[in-house]
GROMACS .gro file of C-alpha atoms in nm:
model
  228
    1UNK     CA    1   2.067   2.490   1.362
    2UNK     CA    2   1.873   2.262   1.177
    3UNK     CA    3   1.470   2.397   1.172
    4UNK     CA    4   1.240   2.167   1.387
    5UNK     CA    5   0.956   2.019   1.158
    6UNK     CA    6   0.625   2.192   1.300
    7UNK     CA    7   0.342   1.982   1.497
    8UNK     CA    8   0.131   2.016   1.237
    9UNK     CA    9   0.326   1.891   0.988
   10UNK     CA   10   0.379   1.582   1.233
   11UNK     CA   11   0.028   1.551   1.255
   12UNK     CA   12  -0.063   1.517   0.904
   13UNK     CA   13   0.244   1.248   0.851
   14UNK     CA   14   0.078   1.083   1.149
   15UNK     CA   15  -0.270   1.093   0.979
   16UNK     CA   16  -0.172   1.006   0.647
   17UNK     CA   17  -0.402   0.754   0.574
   18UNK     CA   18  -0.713   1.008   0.672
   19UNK     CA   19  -0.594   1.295   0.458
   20UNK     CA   20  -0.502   1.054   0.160
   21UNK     CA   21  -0.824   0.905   0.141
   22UNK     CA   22  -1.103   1.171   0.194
   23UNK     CA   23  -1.345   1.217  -0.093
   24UNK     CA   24  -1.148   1.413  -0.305
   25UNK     CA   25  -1.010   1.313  -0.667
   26UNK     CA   26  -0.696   1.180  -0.473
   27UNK     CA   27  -0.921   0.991  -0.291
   28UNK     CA   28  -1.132   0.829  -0.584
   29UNK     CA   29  -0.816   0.755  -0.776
   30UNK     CA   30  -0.657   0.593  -0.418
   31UNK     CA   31  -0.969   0.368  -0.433
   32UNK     CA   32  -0.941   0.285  -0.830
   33UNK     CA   33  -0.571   0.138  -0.712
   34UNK     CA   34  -0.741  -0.056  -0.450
   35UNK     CA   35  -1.011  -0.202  -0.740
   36UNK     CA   36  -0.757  -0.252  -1.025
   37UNK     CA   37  -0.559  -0.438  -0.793
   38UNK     CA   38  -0.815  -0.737  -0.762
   39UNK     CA   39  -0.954  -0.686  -1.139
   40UNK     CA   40  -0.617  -0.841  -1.253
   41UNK     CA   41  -0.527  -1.081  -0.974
   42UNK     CA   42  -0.438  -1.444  -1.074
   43UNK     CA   43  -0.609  -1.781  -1.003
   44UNK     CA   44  -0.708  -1.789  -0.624
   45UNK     CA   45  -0.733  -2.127  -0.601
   46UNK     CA   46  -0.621  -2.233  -0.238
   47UNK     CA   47  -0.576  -1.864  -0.134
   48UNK     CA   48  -0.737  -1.938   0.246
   49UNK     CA   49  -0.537  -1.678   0.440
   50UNK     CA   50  -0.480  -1.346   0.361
   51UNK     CA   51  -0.255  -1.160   0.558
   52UNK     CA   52  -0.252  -0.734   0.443
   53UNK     CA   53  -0.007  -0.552   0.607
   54UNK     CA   54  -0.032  -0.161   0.677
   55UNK     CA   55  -0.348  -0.226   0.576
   56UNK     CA   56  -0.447   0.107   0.792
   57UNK     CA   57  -0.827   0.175   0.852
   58UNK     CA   58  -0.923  -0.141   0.597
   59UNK     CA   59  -0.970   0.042   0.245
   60UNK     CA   60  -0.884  -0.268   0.077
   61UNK     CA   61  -1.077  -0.491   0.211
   62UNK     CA   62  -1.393  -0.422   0.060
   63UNK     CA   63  -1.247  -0.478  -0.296
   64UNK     CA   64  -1.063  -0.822  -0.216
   65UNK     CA   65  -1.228  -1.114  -0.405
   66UNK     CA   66  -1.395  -1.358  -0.153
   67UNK     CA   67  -1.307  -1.704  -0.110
   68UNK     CA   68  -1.061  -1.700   0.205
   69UNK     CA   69  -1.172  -1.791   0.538
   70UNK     CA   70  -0.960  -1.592   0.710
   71UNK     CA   71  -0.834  -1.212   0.655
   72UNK     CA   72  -0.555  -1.080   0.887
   73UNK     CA   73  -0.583  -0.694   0.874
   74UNK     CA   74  -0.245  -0.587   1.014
   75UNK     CA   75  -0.088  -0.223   1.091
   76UNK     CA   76   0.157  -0.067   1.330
   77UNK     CA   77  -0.075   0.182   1.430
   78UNK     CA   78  -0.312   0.124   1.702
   79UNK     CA   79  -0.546   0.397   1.635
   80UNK     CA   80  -0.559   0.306   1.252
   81UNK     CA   81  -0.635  -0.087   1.391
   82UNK     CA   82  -0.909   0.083   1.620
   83UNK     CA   83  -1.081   0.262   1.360
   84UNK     CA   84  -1.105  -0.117   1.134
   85UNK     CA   85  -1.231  -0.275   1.441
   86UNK     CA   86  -1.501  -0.051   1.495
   87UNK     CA   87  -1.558  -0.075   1.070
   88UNK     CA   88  -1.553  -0.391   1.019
   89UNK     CA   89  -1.731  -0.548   1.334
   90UNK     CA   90  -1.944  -0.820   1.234
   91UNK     CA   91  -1.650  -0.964   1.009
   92UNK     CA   92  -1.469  -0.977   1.362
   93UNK     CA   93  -1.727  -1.125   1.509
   94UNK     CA   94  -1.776  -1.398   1.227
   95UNK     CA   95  -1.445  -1.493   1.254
   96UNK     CA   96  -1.380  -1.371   0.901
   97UNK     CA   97  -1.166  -1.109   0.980
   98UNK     CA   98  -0.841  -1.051   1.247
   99UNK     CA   99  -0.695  -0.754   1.373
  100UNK     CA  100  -0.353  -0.741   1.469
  101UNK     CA  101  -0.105  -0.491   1.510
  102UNK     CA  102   0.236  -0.628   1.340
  103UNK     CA  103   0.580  -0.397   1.189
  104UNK     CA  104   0.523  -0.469   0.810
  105UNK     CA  105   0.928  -0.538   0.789
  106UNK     CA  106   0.958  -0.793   1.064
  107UNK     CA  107   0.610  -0.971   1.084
  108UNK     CA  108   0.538  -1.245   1.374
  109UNK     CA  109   0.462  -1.510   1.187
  110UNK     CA  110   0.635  -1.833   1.078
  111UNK     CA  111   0.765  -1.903   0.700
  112UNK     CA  112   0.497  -2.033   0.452
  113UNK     CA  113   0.196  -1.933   0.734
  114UNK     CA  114  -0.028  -1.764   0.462
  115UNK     CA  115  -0.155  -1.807   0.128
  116UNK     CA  116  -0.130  -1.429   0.008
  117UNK     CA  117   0.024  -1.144   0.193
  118UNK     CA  118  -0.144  -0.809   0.011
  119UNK     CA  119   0.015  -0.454   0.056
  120UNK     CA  120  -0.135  -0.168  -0.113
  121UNK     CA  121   0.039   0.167  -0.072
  122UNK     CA  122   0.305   0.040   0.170
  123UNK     CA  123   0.632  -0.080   0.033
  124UNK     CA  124   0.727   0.299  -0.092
  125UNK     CA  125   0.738   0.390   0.277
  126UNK     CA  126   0.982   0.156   0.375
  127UNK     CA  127   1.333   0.144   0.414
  128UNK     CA  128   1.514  -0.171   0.290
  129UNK     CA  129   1.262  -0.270  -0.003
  130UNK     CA  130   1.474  -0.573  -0.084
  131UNK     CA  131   1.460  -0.664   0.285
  132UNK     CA  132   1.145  -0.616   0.297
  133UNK     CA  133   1.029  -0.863  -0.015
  134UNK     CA  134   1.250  -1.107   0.145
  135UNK     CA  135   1.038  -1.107   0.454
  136UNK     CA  136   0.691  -1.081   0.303
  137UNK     CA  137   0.798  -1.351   0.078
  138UNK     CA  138   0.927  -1.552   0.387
  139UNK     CA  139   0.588  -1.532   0.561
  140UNK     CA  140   0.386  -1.640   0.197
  141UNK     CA  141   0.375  -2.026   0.135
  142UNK     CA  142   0.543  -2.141  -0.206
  143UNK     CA  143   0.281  -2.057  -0.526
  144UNK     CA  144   0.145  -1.804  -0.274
  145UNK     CA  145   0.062  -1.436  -0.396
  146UNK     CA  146   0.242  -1.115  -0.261
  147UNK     CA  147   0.019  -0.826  -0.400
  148UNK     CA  148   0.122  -0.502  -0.413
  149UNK     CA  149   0.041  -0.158  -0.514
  150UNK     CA  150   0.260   0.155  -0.566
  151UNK     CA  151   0.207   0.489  -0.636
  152UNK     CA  152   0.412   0.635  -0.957
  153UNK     CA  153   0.631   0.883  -0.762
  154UNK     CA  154   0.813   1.070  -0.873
  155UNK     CA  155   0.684   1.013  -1.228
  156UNK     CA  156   0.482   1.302  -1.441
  157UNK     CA  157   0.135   1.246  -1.429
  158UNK     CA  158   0.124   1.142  -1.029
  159UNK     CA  159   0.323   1.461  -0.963
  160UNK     CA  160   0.043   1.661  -1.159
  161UNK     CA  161  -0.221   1.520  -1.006
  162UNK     CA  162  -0.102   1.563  -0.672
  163UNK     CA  163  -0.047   1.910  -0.728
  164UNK     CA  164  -0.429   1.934  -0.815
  165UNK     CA  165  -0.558   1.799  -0.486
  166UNK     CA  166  -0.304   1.665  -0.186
  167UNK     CA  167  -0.073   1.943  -0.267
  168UNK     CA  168  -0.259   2.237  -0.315
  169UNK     CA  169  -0.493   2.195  -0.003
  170UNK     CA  170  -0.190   2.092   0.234
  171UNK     CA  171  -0.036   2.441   0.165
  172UNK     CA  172  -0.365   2.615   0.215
  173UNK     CA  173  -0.309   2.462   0.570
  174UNK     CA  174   0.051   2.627   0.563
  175UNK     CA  175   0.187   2.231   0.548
  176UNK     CA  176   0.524   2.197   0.349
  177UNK     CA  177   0.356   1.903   0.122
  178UNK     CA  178   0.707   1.838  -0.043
  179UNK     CA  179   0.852   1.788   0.267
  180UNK     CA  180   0.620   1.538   0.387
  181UNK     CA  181   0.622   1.334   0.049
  182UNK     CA  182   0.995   1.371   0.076
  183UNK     CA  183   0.934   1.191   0.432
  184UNK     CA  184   0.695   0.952   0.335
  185UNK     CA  185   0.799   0.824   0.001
  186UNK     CA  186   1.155   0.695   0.052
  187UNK     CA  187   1.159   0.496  -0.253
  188UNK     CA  188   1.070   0.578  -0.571
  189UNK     CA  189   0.860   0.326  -0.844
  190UNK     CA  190   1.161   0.309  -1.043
  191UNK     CA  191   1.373   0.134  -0.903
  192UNK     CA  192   1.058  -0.046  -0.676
  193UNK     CA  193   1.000  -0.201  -0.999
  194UNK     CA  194   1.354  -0.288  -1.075
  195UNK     CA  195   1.383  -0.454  -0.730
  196UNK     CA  196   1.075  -0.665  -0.777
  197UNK     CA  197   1.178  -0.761  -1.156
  198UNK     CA  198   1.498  -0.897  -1.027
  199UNK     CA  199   1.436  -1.080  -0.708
  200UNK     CA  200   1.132  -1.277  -0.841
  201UNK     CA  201   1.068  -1.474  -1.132
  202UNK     CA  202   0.684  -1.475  -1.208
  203UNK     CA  203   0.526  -1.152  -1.191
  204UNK     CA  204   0.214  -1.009  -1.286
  205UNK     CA  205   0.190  -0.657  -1.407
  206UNK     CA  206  -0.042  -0.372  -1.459
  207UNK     CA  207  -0.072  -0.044  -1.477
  208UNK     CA  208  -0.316   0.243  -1.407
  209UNK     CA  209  -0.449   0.443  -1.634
  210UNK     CA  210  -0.253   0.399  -1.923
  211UNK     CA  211  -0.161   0.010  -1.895
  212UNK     CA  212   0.188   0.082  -2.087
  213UNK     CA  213   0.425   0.028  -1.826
  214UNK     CA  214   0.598   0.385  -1.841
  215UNK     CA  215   0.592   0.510  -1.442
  216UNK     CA  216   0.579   0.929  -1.586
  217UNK     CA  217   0.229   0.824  -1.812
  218UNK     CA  218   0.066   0.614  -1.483
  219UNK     CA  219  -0.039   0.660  -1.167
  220UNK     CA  220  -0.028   0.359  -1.016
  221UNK     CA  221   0.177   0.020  -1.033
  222UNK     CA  222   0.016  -0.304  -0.910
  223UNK     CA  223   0.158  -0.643  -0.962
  224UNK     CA  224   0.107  -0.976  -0.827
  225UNK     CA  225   0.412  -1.133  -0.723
  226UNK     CA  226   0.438  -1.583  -0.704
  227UNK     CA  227   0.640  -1.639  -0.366
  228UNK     CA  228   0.891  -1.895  -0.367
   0.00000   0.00000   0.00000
């Protein structure tokens, strides 16, 4: 019989957004991604919506570059979407900012409704990548941005550092952290990058720290993606 994976283990996939961002070095490098993200972002000119999907509790928000009238924070989790209300309350209130709860692979919205769909930390969780660029792409007006961030896994240097922070403290807890990556990363930057490369024609690049683009030297991938 196959072994049951424990409630705590279920618990920490569950809160993975809270144990990935705590201050911790994971943490500070998690929020370099989110700044080196916007650093290299193209033009914004007539960027007015922004629609960020599994945006979670709101960690990129901060670091987006103004300009847009309206930012639609999106997640499927309700108690990730409570936490941002409660956050980011007089953004609500202004009108600035919109809460929704929406499934990242099959978003309610019409084709060409925004101006730039951002999702930072998302697409390696995802079954269906291609799929899923289809349909962010779908929802992203023509000469729209798709922005995205990915974490190098499997590659050298983010399996080192994980093992100095994320890794070593989740099996003080008596977690199986391998497992849960295992769960939580379906797809690896690899062939992420190969899906991206082919399926779109104008792409922007960069990566974090070494800016080379060799996934086992980095830790992070972000690229900015012109929708068709």
């Amino acid at each position: 019989m196959m072994r049951e994976v424990p409630t705590e283990e279920l618990d920490y996939i569950q809160t993975y957004d809270k144990n990935n961002s705590d201050k911790t070095l994971g943490g500070y490098f998690l929020k370099k991604s989110h700044a080196v993200l916007e650093k290299n972002v193209p033009d914004l000119k007539g960027i007015d919506t922004i629609l960020e999907v599994g945006a979670g509790t709101g960690h990129h928000f901060p670091h987006v570059k103004k300009g847009f009238s309206k930012y639609i924070m999106s997640d499927g989790s309700t108690v990730m979407l409570d936490a941002a209300r409660e956050k980011y309350a007089a953004e609500i209130d202004s009108g600035l900012v919109q809460i929704e709860e929406q499934n990242a692979t099959a978003i309610d919205y019409p084709d060409d409704s925004v101006d730039r769909l951002i999702a930072t930390h998302v697409l390696e969780h995802l079954l269906n990548p291609v799929d899923v660029l289809r349909e962010w792409n779908r929802v992203v007006r023509p000469g729209g941005i798709i922005s995205i961030v990915l974490p190098c896994d499997p590659g050298l240097l983010w399996r080192f550092g994980r093992n100095l922070g994320p890794r070593r403290n989740a099996l003080k807890r008596g977690l199986n952290y391998d497992y849960l990556m295992a769960a939580e990363h379906v797809n690896a930057i690899n062939n992420l990058v190969v899906f991206i490369r082919h399926h779109f024609e104008n792409v922007t690049e960069s990566w974090y720290p070494l800016m080379a683009p060799v996934p086992d030297l980095n830790l992070f991938y972000c690229c900015h993606i012109e929708s068709t």
